Coordinates of C-alpha atoms in Angstrom, one line a residue:
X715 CA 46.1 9.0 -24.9
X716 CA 48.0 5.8 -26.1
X717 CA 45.4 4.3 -24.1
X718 CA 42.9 5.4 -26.5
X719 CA 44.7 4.8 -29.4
X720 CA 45.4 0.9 -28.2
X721 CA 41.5 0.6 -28.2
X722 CA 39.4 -0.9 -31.6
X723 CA 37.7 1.5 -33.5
X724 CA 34.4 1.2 -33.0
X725 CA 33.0 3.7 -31.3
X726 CA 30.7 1.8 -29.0
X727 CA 33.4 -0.8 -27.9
X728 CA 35.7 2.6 -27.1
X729 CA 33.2 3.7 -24.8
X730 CA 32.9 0.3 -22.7
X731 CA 37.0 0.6 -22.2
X732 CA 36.9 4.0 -21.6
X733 CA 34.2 3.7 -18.7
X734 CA 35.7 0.5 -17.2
X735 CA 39.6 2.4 -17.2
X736 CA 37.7 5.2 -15.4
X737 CA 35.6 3.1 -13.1
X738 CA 39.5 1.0 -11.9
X739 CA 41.1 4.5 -11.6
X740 CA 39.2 7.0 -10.4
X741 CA 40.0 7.5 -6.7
X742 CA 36.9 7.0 -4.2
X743 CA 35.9 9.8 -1.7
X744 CA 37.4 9.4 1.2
X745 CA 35.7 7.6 4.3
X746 CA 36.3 5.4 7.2
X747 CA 35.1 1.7 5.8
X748 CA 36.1 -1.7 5.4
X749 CA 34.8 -4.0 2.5
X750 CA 35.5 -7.4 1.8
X751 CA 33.9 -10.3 -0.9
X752 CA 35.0 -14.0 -0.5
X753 CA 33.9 -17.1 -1.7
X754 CA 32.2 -19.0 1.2
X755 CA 33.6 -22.8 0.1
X756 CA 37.4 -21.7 -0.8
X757 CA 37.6 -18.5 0.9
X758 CA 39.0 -16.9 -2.3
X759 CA 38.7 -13.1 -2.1
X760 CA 36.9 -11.4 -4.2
X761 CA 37.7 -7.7 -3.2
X762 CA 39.4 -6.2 -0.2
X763 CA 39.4 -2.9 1.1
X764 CA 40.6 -1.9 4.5
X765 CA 39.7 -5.6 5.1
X766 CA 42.4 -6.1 8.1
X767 CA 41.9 -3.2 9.5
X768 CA 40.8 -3.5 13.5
X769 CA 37.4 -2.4 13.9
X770 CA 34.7 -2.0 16.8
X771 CA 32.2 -5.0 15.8
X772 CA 29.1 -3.7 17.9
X773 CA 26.1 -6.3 17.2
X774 CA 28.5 -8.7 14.8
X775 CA 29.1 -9.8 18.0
X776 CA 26.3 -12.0 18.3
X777 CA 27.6 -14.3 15.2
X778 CA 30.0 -15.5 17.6
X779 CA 27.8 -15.9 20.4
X780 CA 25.5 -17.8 18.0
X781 CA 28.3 -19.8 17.3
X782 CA 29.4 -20.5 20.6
X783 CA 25.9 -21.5 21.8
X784 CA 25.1 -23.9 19.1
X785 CA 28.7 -25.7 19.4
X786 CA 27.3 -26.5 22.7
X787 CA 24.3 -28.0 21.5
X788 CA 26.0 -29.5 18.9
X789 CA 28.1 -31.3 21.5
X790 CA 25.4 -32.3 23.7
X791 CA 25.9 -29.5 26.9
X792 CA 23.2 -28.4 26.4
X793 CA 19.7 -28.3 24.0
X794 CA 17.5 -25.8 22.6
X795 CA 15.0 -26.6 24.5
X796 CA 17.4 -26.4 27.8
X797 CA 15.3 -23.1 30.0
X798 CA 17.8 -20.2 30.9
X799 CA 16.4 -17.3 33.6
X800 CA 16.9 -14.2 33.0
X801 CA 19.1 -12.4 35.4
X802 CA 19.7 -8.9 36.3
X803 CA 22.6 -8.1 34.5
X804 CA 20.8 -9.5 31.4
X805 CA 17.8 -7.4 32.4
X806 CA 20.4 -4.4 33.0
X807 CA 21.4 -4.6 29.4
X808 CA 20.8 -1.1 27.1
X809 CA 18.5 -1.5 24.5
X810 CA 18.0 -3.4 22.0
X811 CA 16.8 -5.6 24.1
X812 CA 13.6 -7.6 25.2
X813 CA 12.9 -6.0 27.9
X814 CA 11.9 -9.6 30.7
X815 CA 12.1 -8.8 34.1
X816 CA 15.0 -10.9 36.3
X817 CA 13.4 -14.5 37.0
X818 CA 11.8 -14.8 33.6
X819 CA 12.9 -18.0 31.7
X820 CA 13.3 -18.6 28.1
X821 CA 14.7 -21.7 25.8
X822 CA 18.1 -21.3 23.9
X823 CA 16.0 -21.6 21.0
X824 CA 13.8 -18.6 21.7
X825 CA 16.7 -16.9 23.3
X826 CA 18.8 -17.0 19.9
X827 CA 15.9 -16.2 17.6
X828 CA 15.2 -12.4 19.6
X829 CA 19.1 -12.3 20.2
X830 CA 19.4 -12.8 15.6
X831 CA 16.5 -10.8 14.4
X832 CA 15.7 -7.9 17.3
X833 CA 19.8 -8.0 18.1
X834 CA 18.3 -8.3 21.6
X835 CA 21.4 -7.5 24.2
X836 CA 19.4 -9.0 27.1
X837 CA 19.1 -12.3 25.6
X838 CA 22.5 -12.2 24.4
X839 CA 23.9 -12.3 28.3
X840 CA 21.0 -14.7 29.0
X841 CA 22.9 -17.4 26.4
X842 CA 26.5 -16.3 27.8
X843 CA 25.2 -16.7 31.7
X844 CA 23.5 -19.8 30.4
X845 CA 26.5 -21.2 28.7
X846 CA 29.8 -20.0 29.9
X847 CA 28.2 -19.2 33.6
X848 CA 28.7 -15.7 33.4
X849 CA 29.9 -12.6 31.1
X850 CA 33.6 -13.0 31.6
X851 CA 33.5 -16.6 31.4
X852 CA 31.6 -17.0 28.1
X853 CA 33.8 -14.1 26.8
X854 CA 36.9 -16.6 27.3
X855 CA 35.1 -19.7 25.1
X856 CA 34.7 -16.6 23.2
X857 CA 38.3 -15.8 22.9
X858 CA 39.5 -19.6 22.6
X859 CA 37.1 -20.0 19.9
X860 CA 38.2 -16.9 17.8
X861 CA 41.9 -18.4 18.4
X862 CA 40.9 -22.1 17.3
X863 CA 39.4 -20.3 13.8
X864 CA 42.2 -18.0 13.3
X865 CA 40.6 -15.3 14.0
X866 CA 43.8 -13.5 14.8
X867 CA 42.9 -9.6 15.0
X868 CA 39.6 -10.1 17.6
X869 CA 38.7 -10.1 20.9
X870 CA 35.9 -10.1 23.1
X871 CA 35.1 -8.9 26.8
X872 CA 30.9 -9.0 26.2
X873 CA 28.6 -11.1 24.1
X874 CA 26.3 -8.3 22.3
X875 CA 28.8 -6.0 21.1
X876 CA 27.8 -3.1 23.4
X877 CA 30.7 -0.1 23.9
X878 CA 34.0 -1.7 25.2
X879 CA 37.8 -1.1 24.3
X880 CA 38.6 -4.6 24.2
X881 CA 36.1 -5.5 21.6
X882 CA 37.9 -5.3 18.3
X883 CA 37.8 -7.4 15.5
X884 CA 38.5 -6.8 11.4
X885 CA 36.4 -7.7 8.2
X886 CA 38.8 -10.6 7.5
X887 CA 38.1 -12.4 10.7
X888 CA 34.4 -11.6 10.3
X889 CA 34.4 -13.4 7.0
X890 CA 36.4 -16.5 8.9
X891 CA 33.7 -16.5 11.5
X892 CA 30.9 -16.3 8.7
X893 CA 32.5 -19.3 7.0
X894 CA 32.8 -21.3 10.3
X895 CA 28.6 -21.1 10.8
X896 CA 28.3 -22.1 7.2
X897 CA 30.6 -24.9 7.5
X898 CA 30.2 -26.2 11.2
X899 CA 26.6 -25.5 11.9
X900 CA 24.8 -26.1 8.7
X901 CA 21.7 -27.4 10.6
X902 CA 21.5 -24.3 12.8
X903 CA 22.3 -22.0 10.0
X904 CA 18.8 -20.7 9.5
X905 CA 19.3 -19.0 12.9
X906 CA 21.2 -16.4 10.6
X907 CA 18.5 -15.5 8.0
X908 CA 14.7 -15.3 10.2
X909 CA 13.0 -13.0 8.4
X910 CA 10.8 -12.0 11.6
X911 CA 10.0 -12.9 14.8
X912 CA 6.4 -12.5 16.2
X913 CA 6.2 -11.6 20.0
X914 CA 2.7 -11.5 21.2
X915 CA 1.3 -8.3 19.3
X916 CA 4.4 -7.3 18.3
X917 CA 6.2 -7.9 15.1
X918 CA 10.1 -7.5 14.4
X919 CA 11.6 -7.3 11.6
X920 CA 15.8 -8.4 10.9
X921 CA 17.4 -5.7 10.6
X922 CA 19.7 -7.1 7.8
X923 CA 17.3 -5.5 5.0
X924 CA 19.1 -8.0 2.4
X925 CA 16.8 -11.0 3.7
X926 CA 13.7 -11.2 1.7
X927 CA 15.1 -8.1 -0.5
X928 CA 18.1 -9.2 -2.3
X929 CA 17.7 -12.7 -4.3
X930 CA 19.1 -15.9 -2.6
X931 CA 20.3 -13.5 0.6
X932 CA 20.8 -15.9 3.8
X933 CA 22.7 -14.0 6.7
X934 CA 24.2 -13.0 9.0
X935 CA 24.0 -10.4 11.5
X936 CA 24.0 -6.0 11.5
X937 CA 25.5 -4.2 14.1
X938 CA 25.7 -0.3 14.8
X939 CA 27.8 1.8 17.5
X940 CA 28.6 5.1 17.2
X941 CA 32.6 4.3 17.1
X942 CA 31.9 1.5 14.6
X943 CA 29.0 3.2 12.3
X944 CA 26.7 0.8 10.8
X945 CA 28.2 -3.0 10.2
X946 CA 26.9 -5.7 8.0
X947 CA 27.7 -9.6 7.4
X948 CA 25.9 -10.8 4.8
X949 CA 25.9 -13.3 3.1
X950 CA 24.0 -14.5 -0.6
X951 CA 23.5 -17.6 -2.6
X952 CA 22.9 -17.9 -6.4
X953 CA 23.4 -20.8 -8.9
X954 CA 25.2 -23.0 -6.4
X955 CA 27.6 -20.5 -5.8
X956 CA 27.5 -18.8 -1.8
X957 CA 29.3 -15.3 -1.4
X958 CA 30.0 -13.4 2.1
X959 CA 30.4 -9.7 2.5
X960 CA 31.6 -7.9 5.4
X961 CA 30.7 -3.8 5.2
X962 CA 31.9 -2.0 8.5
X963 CA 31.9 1.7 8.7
X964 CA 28.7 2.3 6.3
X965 CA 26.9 5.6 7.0
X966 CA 23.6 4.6 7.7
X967 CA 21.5 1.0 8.0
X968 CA 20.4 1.9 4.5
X969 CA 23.9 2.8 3.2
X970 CA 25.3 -0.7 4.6
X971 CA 22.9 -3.0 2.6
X972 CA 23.5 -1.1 -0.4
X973 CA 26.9 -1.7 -0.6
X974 CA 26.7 -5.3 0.6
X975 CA 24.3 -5.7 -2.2
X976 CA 26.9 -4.2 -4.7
X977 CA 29.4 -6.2 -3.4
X978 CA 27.8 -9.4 -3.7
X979 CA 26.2 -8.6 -7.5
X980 CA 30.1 -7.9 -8.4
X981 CA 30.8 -10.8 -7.0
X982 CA 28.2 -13.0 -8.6
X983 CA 28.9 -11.5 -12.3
X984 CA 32.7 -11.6 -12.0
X985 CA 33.4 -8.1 -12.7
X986 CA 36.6 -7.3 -13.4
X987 CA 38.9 -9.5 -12.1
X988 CA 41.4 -9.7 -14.7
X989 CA 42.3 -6.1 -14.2
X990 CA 42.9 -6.6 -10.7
X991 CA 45.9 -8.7 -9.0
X992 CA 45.3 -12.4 -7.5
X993 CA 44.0 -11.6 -3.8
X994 CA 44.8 -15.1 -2.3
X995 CA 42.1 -16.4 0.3
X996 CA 40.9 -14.4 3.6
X997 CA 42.7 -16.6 5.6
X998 CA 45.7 -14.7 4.1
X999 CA 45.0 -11.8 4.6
X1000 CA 48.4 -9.7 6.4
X1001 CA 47.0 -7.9 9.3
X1002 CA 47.6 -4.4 10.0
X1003 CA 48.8 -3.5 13.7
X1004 CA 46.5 -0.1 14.2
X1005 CA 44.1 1.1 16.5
X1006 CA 40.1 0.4 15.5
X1007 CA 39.0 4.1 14.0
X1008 CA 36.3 6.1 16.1
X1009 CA 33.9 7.4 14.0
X1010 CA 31.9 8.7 16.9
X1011 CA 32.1 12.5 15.8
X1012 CA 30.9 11.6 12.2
X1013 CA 28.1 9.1 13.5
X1014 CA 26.8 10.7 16.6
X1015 CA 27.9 14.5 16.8
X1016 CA 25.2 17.1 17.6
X1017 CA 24.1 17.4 14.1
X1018 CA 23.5 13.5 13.3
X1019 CA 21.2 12.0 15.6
X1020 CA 21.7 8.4 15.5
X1021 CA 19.6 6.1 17.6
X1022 CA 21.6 4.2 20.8
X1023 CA 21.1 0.5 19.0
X1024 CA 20.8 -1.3 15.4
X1025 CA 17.4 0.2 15.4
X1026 CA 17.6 2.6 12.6
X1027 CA 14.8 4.0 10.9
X1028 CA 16.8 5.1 7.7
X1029 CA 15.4 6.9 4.8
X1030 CA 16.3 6.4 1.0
X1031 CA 19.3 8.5 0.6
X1032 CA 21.3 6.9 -2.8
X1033 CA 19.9 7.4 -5.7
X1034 CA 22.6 6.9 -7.8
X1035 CA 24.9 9.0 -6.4
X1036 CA 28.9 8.8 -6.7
X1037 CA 29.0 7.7 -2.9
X1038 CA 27.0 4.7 -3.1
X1039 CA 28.7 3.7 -6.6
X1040 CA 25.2 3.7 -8.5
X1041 CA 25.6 4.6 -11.6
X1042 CA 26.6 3.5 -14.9
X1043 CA 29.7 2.0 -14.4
X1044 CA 28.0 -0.8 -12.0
X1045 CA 26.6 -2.2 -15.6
X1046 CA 30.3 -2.9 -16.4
X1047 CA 31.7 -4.2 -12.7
X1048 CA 29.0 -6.5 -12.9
X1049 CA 30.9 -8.5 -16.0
X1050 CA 29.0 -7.0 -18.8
X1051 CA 25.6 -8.5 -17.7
X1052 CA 22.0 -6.3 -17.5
X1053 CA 22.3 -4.1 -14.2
X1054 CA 20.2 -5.9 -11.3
X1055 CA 18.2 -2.9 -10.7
X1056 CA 19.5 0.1 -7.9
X1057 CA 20.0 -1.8 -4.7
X1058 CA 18.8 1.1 -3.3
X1059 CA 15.2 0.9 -4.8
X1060 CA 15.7 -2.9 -4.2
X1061 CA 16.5 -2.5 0.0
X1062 CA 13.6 0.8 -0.2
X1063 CA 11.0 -1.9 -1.0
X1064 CA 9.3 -4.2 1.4
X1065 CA 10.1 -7.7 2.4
X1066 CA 8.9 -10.8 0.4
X1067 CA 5.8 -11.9 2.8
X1068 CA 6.7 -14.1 5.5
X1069 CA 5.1 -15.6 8.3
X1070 CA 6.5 -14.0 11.5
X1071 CA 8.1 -16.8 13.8
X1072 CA 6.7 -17.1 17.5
X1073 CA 8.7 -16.9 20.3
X1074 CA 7.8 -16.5 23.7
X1075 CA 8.7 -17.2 27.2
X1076 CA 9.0 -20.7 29.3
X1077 CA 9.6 -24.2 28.6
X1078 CA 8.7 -25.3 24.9
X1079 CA 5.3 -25.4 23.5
X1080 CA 3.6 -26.7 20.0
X1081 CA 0.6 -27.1 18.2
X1082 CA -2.3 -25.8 21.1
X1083 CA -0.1 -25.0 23.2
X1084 CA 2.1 -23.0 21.2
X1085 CA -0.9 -20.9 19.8
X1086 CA -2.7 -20.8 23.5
X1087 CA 0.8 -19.4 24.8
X1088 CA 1.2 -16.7 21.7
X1089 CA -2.8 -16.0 22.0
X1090 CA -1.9 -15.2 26.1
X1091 CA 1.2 -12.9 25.3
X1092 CA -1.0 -10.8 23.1
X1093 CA -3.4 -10.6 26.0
X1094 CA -0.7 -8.9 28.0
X1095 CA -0.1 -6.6 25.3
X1096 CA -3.4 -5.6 24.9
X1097 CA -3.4 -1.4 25.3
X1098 CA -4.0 -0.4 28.7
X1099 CA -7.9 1.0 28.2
X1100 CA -9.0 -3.0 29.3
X1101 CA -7.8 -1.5 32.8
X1102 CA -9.8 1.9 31.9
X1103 CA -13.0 0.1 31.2
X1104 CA -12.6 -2.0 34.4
X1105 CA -12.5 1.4 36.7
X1106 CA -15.6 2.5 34.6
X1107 CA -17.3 -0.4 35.2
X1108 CA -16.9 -0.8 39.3
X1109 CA -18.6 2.6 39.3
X1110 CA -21.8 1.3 38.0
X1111 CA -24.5 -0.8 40.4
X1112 CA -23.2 -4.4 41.2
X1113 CA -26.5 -5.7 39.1
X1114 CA -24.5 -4.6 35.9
X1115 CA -20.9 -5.9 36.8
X1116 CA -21.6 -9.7 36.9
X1117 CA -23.4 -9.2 33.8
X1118 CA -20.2 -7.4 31.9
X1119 CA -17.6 -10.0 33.9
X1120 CA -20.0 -12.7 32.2
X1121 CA -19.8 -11.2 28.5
X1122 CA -16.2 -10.5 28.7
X1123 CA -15.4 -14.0 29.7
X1124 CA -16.6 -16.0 26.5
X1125 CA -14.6 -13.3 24.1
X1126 CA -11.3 -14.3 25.6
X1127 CA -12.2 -18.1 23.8
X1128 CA -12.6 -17.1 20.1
X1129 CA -9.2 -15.5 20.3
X1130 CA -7.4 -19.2 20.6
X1131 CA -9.8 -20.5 17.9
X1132 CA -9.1 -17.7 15.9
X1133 CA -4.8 -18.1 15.8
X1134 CA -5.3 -22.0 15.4
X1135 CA -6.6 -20.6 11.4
X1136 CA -5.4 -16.7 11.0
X1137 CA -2.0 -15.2 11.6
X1138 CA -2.1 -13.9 15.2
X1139 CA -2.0 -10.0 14.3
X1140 CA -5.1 -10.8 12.5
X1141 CA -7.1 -12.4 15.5
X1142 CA -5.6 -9.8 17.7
X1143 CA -8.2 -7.3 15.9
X1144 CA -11.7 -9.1 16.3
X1145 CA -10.2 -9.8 20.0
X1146 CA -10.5 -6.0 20.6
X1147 CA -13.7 -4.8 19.1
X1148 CA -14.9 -8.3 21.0
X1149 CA -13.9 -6.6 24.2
X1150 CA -15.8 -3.1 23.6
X1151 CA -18.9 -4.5 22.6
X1152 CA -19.7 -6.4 25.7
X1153 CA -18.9 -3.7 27.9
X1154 CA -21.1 -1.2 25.8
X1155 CA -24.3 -3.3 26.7
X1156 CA -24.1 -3.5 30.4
X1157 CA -23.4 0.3 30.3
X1158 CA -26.5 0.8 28.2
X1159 CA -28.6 -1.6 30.5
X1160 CA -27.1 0.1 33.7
X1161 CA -28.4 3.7 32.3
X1162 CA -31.8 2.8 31.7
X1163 CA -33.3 3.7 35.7
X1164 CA -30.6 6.7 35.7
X1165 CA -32.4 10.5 35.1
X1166 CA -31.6 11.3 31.4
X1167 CA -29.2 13.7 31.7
X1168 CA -26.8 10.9 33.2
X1169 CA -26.8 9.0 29.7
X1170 CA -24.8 11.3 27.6
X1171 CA -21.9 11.2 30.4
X1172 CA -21.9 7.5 30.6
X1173 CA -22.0 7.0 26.9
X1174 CA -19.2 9.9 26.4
X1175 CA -16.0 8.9 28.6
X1176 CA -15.6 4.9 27.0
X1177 CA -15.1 6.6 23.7
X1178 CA -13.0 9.6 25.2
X1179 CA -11.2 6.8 26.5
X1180 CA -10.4 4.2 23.4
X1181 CA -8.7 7.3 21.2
X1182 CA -5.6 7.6 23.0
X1183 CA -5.5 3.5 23.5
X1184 CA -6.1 3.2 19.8

């Protein structure tokens, strides 16, 4: 109460204290998660909670790996275009992953784009067996690198951040490690923030739901196991000014861009600060000698089904509710300025439009080349009723199947013409209705001699047949 009575008159101004006292001391439920907020040119921190705590990094991982890969470029031992094969302990890897078979080759460049946006495990050991000659060995250049940046609390025994005791490392060294890309690597840095990659047919989104969401995000990397819960560095730019959050521990995909969106709009508007004491820089940060927290029973128990990789499929849960810190005090943490919006209606909403980047498999290819190569891949991808059609088709007299071998050939061309002007996805469709129509006429030519009771059967199993493929 002499609190209150400290405070100006007006009524309106007592308000704005009164909420801002509440919003510094209410206690916050209790859960397993580290937060941190720094400057990425000083390092000054911003806000730290639990920041020095060890903590399983699962995908996060692949910053470093990133990091690793690209030093060696940067140095000349090897280039982006430089081919790597896939083995079969990359092939071996849990999802998420690509999925090549052993023998397969890929550039660095194509390797680290699946590895950044579809946190693909496979490719992840391709670059380490690529680089460092094998797991264990590109784990050490891991290690000696983490050492070098003063990354004192990690350490790594893989390169994707799968399940391993030894793999520990704390929100303070992830914000080190974010700061090293930014100030080492700034011409590789856009490896951090690809909005999509385009495979073929296939389309895959980063699963950092900031990019193309939150204004001015670029980076870094998600990562989800069940003993870590879902992780996020990311990472946001506005007026000049370049923050880096660290969120380990969130409950869900959705719940971890939330808060890294809060943390970076306190950030940007200031907040608080005077009510809080001087933090120092992250490099300060005192460590705390403890063992990583397992939240496997509250990620993954019976009643929680939680998907094996960074794949989440996460529904809207925070609507302004007191565990995502939506409410009306975020008006005030955000230094007095007009409230951005929820973050969670924000991160709910879709991606700005952005082309998807190609990547595909073998040496490097542009212009024709490039488009021939994504044009092939989506070929391959094609749902299996081509094979269905081609089983239908043998059945039939050999005066029809030259004709339908004849038609089918010319609509493989447009296809190629079609992705040198249109997004792929968008030739991909014309491609397939190409494909039914030439084998409708042979069959129709083919039925002509045939007693009419024969026509109905021929006519009926090609469409029985394109439901389930569609």
């Amino acid at each position: 109460m002499h609190f209150l009575r400290l405070l100006p008159r007006h009524s309106s101004l007592n308000w704005i204290f009164l909420v801002a006292a509440l919003a510094v001391v209410t206690p916050r439920a209790v859960h397993a998660e580290a937060l941190l907020v720094v400057e990425a040119d000083t390092g000054k921190v911003l806000q730290a909670d639990n920041a020095t705590m060890p903590w399983y990094p699962a995908s996060v991982t692949k910053i470093m790996t990133a990091y690793v890969t690209l030093k060696a470029v940067k140095e000349g031992r090897l280039s982006l275009d430089t081919l790597l094969t896939v083995s079969p302990v990359a092939a071996s890897q849990s999802p998420s992953k690509m999925g090549f078979r052993p023998g397969i080759q890929v550039t660095v460049d194509n390797a680290l784009k699946m590895m950044m946006v579809k946190s693909a495990n496979d490719m992840a050991v391709v670059l380490a067996e690529g680089v460092g000659g094998s797991i264990d060995g590109f784990s050490g250049m891991m290690n000696q690198t983490a050492q070098k940046l003063g990354m004192t609390q990690t350490s790594y025994v893989n390169p994707n951040g799968l399940p391993a005791d030894g793999q520990i490392t704390s929100a303070r060294d992830l914000a080190i490690l974010a700061r090293a890309v930014i100030r080492d690597l700034p011409e590789y840095e856009y490896f951090m923030h690809i909005p999509s990659i385009r495979y073929g047919r296939r389309v895959t989104q980063n699963f950092n739901k900031l990019i193309g969401r939150y204004p001015g995000a670029d980076g870094f990397k998600t990562g989800f196991i069940c003993a870590s819960g879902y992780n996020l560095v990311a990472s946001a730019t506005r007026n000049g000014k370049r923050l880096i959050a660290v969120v380990l521990g969130a409950s869900s995909g959705q719940a971890r861009a939330v808060r890294a969106a809060q943390l970076l709009e306190r950030g940007f508007g200031g907040g608080l600060g005077w009510l809080k004491p001087a933090l120092g820089t992250v490099d300060n940060l005192v460590p705390i000698d403890a063992t990583p927290p397992n939240l496997r029973d509250e990620m993954c128990n019976g009643k929680r089904k939680r998907p094996a990789t960074d794949e989440d499929a996460d529904v809207v849960a925070a609507n302004g509710n007191a565990s995502t810190g939506e409410s009306a005090v975020a008006f005030f943490t955000a230094g007095l300025q007009p409230p951005m919006g929820k973050p969670s209606e924000m991160l709910a909403a879709e991606a700005a439009a952005s082309e998807p980047i190609p990547v595909y498999t073998g040496p490097t290819k542009t212009g024709a080349a490039l488009i021939a190569a994504v044009a092939a891949e989506a070929e391959k991808q094609t749902p299996a009723k081509r094979g269905k059609k081609s089983k239908i088709a043998a059945k039939k007299p050999d005066a029809a199947a030259p004709k339908a071998e004849a038609s089918a050939k010319p609509a493989a061309k447009p296809v190629a013409v079609r992705h040198a002007n249109a997004k792929p996805e968008a030739a991909a469709k014309p491609a397939a209705s190409a494909e039914r129509k030439p084998a409708a006429k042979p069959a129709a030519a083919g039925d002509k001699p045939a007693p009419k009771p024969a026509k109905p059967k021929a006519a009926a199993k090609p469409k029985g047949e394109t439901k389930p493929a569609g």
